[in-house]
Coordinates of C-alpha atoms and ligand atoms in Angstrom, one line a residue:
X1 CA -16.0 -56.9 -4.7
X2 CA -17.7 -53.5 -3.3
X3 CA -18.4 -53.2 0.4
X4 CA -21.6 -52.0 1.3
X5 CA -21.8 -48.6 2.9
X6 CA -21.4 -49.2 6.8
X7 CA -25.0 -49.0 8.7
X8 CA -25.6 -44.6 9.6
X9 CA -26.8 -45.1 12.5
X10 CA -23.6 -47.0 13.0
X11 CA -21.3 -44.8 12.1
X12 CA -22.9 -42.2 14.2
X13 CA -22.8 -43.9 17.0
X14 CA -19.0 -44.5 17.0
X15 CA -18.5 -41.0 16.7
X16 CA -16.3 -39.7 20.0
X17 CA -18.1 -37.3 22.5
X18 CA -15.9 -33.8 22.7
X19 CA -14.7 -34.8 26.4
X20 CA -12.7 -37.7 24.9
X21 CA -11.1 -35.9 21.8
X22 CA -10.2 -33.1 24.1
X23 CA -8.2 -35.6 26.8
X24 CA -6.7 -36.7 23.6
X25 CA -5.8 -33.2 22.5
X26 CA -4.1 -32.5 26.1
X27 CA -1.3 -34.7 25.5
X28 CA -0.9 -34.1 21.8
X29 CA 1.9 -32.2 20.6
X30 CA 0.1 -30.6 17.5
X31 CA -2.1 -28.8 20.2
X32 CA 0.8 -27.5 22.1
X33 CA 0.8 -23.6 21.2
X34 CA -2.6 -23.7 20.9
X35 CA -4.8 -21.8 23.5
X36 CA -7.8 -24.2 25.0
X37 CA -11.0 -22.2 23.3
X38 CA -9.3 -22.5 20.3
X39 CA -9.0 -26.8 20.7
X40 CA -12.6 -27.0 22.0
X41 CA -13.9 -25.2 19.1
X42 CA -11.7 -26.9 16.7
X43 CA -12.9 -30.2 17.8
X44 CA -16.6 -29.1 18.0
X45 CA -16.5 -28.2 14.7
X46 CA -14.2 -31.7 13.3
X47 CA -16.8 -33.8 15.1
X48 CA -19.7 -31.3 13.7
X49 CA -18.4 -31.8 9.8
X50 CA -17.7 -35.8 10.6
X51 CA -21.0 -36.0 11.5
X52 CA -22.7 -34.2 8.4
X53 CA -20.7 -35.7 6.1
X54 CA -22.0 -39.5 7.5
X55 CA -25.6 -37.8 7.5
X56 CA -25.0 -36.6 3.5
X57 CA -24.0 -40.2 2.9
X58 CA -20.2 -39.0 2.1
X59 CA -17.1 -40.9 2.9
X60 CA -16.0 -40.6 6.8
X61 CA -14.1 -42.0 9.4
X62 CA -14.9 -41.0 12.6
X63 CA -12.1 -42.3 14.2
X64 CA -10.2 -40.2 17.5
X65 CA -7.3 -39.6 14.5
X66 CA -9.2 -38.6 11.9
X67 CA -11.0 -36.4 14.0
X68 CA -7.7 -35.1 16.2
X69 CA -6.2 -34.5 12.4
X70 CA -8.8 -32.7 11.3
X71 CA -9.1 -30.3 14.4
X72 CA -5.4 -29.6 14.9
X73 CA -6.1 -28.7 10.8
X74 CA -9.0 -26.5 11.6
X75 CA -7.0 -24.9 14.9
X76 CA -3.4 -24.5 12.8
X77 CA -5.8 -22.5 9.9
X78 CA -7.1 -20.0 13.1
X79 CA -3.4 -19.5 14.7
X80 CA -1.9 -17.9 11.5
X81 CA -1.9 -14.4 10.7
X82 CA -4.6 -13.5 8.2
X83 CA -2.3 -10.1 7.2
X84 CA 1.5 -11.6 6.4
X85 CA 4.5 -10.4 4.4
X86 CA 4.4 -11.6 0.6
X87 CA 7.2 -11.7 -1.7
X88 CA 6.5 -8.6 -4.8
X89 CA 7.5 -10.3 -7.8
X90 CA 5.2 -8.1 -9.8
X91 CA 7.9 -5.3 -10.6
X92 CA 5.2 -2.8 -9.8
X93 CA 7.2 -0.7 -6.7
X94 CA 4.0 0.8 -4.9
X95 CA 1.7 -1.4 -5.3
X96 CA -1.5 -0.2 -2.8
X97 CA -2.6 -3.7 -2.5
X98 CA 1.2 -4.9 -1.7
X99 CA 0.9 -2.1 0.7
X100 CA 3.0 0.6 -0.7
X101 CA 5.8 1.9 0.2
X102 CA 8.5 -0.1 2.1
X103 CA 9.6 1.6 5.3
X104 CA 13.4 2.2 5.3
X105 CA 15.7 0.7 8.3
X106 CA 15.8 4.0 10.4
X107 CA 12.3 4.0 10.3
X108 CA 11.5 0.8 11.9
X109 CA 14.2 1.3 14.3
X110 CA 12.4 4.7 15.1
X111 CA 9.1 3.1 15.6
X112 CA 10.4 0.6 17.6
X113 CA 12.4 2.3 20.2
X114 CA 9.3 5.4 20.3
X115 CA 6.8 2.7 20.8
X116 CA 8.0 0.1 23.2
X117 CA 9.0 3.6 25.4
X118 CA 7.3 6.8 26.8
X119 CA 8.2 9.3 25.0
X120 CA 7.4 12.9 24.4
X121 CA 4.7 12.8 21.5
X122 CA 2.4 15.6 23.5
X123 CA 5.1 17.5 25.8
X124 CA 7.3 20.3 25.0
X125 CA 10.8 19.2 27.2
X126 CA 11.7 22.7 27.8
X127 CA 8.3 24.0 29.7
X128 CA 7.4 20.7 30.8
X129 CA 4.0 21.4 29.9
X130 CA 1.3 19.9 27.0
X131 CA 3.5 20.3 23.4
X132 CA 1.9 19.6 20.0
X133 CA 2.0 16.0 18.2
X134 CA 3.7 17.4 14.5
X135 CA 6.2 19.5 16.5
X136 CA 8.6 16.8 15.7
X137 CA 8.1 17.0 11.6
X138 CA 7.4 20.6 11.5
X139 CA 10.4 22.4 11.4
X140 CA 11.8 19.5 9.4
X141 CA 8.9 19.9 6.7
X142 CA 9.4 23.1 6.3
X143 CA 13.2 23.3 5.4
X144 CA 12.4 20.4 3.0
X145 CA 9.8 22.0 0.9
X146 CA 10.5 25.9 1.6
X147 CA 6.5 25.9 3.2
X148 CA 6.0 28.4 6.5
X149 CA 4.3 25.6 8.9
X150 CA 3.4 22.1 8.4
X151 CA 1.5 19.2 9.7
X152 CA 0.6 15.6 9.2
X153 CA -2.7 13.6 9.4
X154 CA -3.8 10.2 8.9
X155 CA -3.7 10.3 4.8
X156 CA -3.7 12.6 2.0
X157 CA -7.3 11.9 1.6
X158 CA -7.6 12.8 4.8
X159 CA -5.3 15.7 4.2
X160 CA -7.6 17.4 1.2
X161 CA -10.6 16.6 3.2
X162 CA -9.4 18.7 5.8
X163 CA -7.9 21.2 4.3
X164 CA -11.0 21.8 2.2
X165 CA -13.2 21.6 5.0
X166 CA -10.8 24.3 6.6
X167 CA -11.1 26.4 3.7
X168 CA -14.2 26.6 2.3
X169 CA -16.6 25.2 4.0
X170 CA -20.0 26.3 2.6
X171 CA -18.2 28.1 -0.7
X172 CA -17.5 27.3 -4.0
X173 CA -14.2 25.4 -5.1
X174 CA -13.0 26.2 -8.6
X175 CA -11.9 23.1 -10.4
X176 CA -10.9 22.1 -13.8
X177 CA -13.2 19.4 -15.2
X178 CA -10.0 17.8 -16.6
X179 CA -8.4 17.3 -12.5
X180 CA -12.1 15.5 -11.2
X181 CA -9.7 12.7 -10.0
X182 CA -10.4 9.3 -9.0
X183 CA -7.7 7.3 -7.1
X184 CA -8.8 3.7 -6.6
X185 CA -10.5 2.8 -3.5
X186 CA -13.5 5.2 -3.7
X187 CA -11.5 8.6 -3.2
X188 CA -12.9 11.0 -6.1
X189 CA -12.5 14.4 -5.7
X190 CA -16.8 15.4 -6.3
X191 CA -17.1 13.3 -3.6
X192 CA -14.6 14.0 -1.1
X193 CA -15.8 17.8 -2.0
X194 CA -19.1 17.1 -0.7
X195 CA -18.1 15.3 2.1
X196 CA -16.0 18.2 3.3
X197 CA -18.8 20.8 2.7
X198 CA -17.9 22.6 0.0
X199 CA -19.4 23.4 -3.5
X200 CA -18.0 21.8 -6.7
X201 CA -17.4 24.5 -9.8
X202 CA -16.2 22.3 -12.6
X203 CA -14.2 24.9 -15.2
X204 CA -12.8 24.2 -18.5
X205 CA -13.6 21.1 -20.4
X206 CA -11.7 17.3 -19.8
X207 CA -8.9 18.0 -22.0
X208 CA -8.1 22.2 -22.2
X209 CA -8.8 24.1 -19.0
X210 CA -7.5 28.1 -19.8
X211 CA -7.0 30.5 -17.4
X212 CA -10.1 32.7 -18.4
X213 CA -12.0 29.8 -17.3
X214 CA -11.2 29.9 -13.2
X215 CA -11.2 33.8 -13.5
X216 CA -14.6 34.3 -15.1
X217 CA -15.6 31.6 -12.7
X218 CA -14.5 33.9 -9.6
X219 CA -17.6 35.1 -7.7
X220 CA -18.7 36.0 -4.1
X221 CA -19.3 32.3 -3.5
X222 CA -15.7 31.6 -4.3
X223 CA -14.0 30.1 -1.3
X224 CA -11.1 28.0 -3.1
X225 CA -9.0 28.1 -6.5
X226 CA -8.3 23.7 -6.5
X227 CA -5.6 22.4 -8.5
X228 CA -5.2 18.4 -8.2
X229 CA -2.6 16.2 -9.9
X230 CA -3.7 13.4 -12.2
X231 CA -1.7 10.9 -10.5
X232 CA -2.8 8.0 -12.2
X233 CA -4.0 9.3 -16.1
X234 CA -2.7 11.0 -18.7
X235 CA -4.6 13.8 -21.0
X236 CA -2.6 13.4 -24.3
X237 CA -3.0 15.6 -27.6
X238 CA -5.0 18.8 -27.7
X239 CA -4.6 19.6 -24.5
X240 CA -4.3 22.8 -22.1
X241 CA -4.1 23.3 -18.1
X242 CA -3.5 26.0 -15.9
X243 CA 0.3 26.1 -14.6
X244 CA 0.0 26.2 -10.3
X245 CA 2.0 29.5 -11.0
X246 CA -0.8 30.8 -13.2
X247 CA -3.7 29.6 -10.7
X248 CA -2.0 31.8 -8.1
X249 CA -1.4 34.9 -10.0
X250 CA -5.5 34.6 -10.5
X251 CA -6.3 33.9 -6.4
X252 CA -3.8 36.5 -5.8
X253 CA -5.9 39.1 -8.0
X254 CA -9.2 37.9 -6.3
X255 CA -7.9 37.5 -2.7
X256 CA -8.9 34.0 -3.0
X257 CA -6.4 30.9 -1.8
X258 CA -5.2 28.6 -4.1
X259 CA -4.6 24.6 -2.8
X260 CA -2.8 21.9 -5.2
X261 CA -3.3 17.9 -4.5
X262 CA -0.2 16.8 -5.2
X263 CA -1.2 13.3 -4.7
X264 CA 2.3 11.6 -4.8
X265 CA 4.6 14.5 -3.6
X266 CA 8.3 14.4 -4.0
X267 CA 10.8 15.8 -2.1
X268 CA 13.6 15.5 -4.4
X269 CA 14.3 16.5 -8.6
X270 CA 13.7 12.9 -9.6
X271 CA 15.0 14.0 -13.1
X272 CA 18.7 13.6 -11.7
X273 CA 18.4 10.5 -11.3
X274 CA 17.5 9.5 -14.6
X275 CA 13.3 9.8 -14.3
X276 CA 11.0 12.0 -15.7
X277 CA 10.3 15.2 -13.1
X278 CA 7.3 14.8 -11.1
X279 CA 7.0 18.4 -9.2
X280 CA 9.0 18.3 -6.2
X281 CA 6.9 20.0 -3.3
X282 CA 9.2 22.9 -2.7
X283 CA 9.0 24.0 -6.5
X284 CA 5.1 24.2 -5.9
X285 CA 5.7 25.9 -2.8
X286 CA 7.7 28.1 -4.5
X287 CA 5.3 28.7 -7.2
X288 CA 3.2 30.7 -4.4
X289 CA 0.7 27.9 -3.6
X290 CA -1.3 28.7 -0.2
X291 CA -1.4 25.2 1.2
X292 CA -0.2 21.9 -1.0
X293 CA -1.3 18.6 0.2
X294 CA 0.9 14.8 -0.6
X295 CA 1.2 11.5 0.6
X296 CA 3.4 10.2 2.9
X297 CA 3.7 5.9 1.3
X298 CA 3.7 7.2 -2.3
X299 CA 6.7 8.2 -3.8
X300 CA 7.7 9.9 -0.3
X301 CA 8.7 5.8 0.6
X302 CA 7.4 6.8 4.3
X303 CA 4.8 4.8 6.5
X304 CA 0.7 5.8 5.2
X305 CA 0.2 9.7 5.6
X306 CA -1.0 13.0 4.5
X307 CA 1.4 15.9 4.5
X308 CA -0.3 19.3 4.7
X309 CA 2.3 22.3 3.8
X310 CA 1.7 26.1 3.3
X311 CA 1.5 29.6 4.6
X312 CA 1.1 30.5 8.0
X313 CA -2.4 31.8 7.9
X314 CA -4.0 28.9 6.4
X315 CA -2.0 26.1 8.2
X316 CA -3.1 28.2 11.5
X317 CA -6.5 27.7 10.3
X318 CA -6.1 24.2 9.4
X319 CA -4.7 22.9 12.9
X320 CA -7.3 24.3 14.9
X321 CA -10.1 22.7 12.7
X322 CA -11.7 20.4 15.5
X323 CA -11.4 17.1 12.3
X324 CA -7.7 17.4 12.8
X325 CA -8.4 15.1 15.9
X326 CA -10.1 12.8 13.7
X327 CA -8.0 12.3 11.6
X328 CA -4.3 12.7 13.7
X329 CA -1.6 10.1 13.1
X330 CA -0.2 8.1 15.8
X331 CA 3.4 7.7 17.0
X332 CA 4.2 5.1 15.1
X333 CA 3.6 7.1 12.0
X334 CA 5.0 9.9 13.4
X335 CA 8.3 8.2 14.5
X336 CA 8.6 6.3 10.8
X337 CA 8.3 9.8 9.1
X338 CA 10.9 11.9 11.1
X339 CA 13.6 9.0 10.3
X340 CA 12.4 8.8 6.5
X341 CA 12.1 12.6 5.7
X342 CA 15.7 13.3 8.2
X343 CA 17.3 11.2 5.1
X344 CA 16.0 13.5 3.0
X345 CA 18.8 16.0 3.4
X346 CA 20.9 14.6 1.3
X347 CA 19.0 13.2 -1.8
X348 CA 22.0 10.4 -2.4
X349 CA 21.5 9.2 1.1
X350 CA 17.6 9.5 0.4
X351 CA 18.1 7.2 -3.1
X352 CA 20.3 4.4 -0.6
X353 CA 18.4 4.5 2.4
X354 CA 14.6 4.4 1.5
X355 CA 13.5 1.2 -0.9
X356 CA 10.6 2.8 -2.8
X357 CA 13.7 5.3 -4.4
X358 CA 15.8 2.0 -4.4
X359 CA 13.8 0.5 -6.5
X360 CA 12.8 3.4 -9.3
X361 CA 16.1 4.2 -9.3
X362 CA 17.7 0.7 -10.1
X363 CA 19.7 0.3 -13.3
X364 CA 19.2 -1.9 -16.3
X365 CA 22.3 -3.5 -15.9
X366 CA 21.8 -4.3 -12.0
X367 CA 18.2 -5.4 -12.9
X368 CA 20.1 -7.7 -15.7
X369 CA 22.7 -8.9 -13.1
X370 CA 20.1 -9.8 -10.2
X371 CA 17.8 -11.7 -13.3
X372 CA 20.8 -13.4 -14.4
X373 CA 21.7 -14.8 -10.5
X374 CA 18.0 -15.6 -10.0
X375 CA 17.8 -17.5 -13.6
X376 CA 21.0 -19.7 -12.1
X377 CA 19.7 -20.7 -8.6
X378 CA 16.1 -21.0 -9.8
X379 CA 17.8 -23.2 -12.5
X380 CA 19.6 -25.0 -10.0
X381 CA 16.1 -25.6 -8.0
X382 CA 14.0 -26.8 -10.8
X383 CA 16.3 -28.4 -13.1
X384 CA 14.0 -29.6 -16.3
X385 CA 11.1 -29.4 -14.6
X386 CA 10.3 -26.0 -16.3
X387 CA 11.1 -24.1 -19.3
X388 CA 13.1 -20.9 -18.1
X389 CA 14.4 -17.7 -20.3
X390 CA 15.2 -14.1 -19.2
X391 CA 13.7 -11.5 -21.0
X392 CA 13.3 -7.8 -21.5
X393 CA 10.5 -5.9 -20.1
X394 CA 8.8 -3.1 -18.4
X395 CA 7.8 -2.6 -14.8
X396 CA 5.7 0.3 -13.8
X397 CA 6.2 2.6 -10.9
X398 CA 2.3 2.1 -9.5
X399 CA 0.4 3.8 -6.8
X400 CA -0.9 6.7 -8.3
X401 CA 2.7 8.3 -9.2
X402 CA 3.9 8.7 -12.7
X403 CA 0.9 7.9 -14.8
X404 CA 1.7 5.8 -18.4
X405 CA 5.6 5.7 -17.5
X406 CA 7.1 2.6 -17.9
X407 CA 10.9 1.2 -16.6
X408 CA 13.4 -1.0 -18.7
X409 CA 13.9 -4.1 -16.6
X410 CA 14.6 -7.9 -17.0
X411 CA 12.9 -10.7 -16.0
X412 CA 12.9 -14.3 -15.4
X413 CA 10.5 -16.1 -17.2
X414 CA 9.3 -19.4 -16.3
X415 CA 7.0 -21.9 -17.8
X416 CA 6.2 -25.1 -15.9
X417 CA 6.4 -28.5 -17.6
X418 CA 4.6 -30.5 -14.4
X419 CA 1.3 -28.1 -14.0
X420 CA 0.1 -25.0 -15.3
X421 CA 1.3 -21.7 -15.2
X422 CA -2.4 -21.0 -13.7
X423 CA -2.1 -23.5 -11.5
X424 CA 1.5 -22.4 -10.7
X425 CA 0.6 -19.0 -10.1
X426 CA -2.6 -20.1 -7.6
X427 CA 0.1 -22.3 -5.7
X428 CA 2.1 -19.4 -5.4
X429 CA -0.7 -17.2 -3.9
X430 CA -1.3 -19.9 -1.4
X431 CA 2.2 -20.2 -0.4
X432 CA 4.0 -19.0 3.2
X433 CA 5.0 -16.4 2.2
X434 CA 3.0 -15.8 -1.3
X435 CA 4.6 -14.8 -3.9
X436 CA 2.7 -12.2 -6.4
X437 CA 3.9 -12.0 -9.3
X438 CA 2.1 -11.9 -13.2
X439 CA 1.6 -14.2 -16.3
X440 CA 2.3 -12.9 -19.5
X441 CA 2.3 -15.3 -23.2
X442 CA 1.6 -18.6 -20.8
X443 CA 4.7 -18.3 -18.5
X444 CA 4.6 -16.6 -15.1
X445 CA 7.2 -13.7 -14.7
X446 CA 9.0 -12.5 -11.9
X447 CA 10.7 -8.8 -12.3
X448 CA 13.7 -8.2 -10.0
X449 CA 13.2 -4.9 -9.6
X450 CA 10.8 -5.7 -6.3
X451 CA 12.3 -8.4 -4.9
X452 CA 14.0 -7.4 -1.7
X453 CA 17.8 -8.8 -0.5
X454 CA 17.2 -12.7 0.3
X455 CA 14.0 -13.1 -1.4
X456 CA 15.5 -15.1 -4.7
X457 CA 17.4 -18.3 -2.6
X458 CA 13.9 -18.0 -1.1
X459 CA 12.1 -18.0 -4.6
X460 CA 13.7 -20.9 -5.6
X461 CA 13.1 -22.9 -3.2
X462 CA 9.6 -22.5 -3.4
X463 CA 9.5 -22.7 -6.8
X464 CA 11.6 -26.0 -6.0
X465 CA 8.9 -27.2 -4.0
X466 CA 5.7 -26.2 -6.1
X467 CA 7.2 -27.4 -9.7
X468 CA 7.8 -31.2 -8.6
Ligands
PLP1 C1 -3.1 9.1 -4.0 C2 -3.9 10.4 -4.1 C3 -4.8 10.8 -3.1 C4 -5.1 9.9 -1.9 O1 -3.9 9.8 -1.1 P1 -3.8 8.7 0.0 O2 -2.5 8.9 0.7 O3 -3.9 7.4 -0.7 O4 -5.0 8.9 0.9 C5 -5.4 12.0 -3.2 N1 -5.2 12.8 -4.3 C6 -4.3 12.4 -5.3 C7 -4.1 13.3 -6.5 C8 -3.6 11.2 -5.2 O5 -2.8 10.9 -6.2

């Protein structure tokens, strides 16, 4: 037989006052880290939602438990970190949304002793008087990349803005209608133009830019020649564009300077190590360019920042533009990029030390070697619960660096008998930590190449937990 739904008016009235709940809260232990504004609200709001859901004629029980429950819920949702570490199973190394590169050891040992200590960010030791923010990467920058003076600001968006602004402020900038760049997240290079007060001259057409195009361009409005890297496309088949080398033989003849976003600088030959070249910094340096701008979290594997390298003249220019202020990184950046680009000497130590190289540099065979151990302990964890396989795939290199290029790699591939492999893949998301990784043919895949030391006992155990 059915029970009738208790009287409203009833139910409301048993509701507990706030007072009460909160006495009862005091001697609770699932309020005990919990600061007291954060209780109050908590069980404001549980009695609040108790109360609608008896005024919308929905199932309730407004008992002190039900309601404590609920607000130690509500409270436990406010006390955790809204930005957490995640487990990369995605295979994608700098992934912007993942947040990029991973900062090596010496770097977070850098930051930490520099920030939880004075130190001398602003004060030349020898004078004992005001010294200058990037004199600790300066002199290092330069005998990296071969450039006359350096400096770093807050990104390399950051970096062209300024830079342009510096330059040619009110004049034209000559670029090639095939290098009108867009990097996710709203930076495109019309825009950023405009923003930093120049004139946009689009040369060329999207696929064959020649030199007679930036030449004939050349006027009294001229401020800038522009060359900018597609990071993230690929022009394929009948297709032209201006070496840097070129671009500066033609600023040279016109007195004009000539600027190249990099976008995802390097500051070693990749190419030894087994992956196509993307131009090191110091060959483009080389090549005569007047100032060349990079990032510091792309294939650099530093903390977020925008490198600005070149000749004296210009840099000089650059530093005492009043937006450097605006735009200055802190000393936390500054004490994670000393430690990552001092490694950097000695490329082999670079490939070791910093995980972004770690990672791009891996092997097949060690990729195959850490799939097999994960297939085993994940095997272990789930037993017949899912379907499991290894397989050979690709992962990608991401974050605007190496555009179409692919890496051999093998991965675990799992397809759950108990739920889903959507439903799997959400659990995963919602999991402490979450785990990203991708589905592909109805099975969710994990790549090895991004998981970090640890992280596969700690996939399998929550894989353990979500496939029951
Ligand atoms: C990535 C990129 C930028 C933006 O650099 P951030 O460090 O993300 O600000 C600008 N230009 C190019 C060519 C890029 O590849």
């Amino acid at each position: 037989m059915k029970h009738p739904m208790p009287d409203k008016h009833l139910q409301l009235k048993s509701l507990p006052g706030v007072d009460h709940i909160l006495t009862l809260a005091e001697a609770d232990e699932q309020f005990k880290q919990i600061p007291r504004s954060l209780i109050v609200e908590s069980v404001r709001r549980a009695i609040d939602n108790t109360r609608k859901q008896i005024l919308e004629d929905k199932p309730a029980i407004p008992s002190d438990e039900a309601i404590l429950k609920q607000a130690a819920l509500l409270a436990g949702q406010k006390m955790k970190n809204k930005l957490n570490p995640l487990i990369n199973a995605t295979g994608v190394v700098l992934h912007t949304n993942l947040g990029r590169a991973l900062l090596c050891q010496d770097a977070l040992d850098n930051i930490l002793a520099v920030s939880s200590s004075y130190s001398n960010l602003e004060l030349n030791l020898t004078t004992g008087k005001r010294g200058i923010r990037y004199a600790a990467i300066e002199a290092l920058i330069c005998e990296l990349t071969g450039a006359q003076a350096a400096m770093a600001v807050n990104n390399n968006a950051g970096a062209v803005l300024l830079a342009l602004n510096t330059l040619a402020q009110g004049r034209q900038v000559i670029v090639s209608r095939g290098e009108l760049v867009e990097i996710g997240g709203s930076f495109r290079v019309p825009d950023v133009m405009v923003k930093s007060g120049c004139i946009l001259k689009e040369v060329g057409t999207t696929n064959r830019t020649h030199p007679h195009d930036y030449a004939n361009a050349v006027t009294e409005e001229t401020g800038l020649l522009l060359k900018v890297h597609t990071s993230n496309y690929k022009i394929e088949g009948f297709t032209k564009s201006v070496p840097l080398k070129e671009l500066v033989d033609i600023g040279n003849a016109h007195g004009i300077p000539v600027m190249e976003d990099l976008g995802s600088g390097t500051l070693i030959d990749f190419s030894q190590f087994g992956l196509p070249c993307e131009p090191p910094v110091f060959e483009q340096v080389a090549s005569g360019a007047d100032v060349v701008t990079f990032s510091g979290d792309k294939l650099l594997g530093g903390p977020q920042a925008g490198i600005i390298v070149g000749t004296k003249k210009y840099m000089d220019q650059i530093k005492a533009n009043p937006l450097t202020r605006a735009l200055r990184i802190d000393k936390m950046t500054l004490a994670a990029l000393e430690a990552t680009l001092k490694l950097y000497r000695d490329s082999h130590n670079a490939i070791e030390q910093i995980p972004t190289l770690r990672m791009l540099t891996m092997s097949y065979e060690q990729l195959a070697r850490n799939a097999e151990a994960l297939f085993s302990l994940v095997t272990q964890a789930v037993g017949d619960k899912a379907e499991l396989s290894l397989a050979d795939m690709t992962s990608r290199p991401g974050g605007g660096s190496y555009p179409g290029l692919t890496l051999p790699t093998r991965c675990l591939t799992i397809r759950p008998n108990t739920i889903s492999v959507t439903a799997l893949d959400r659990k995963l998301r919602a999991f402490d930590p979450a785990v990203m990784g991708r589905i592909e043919d109805d099975c969710f895949i994990i790549d090895p190449r991004t998981l970090q030391p640890g992280q596969d006992k700690t996939l399998a155990n929550i894989l353990k937990k979500l496939i029951d």
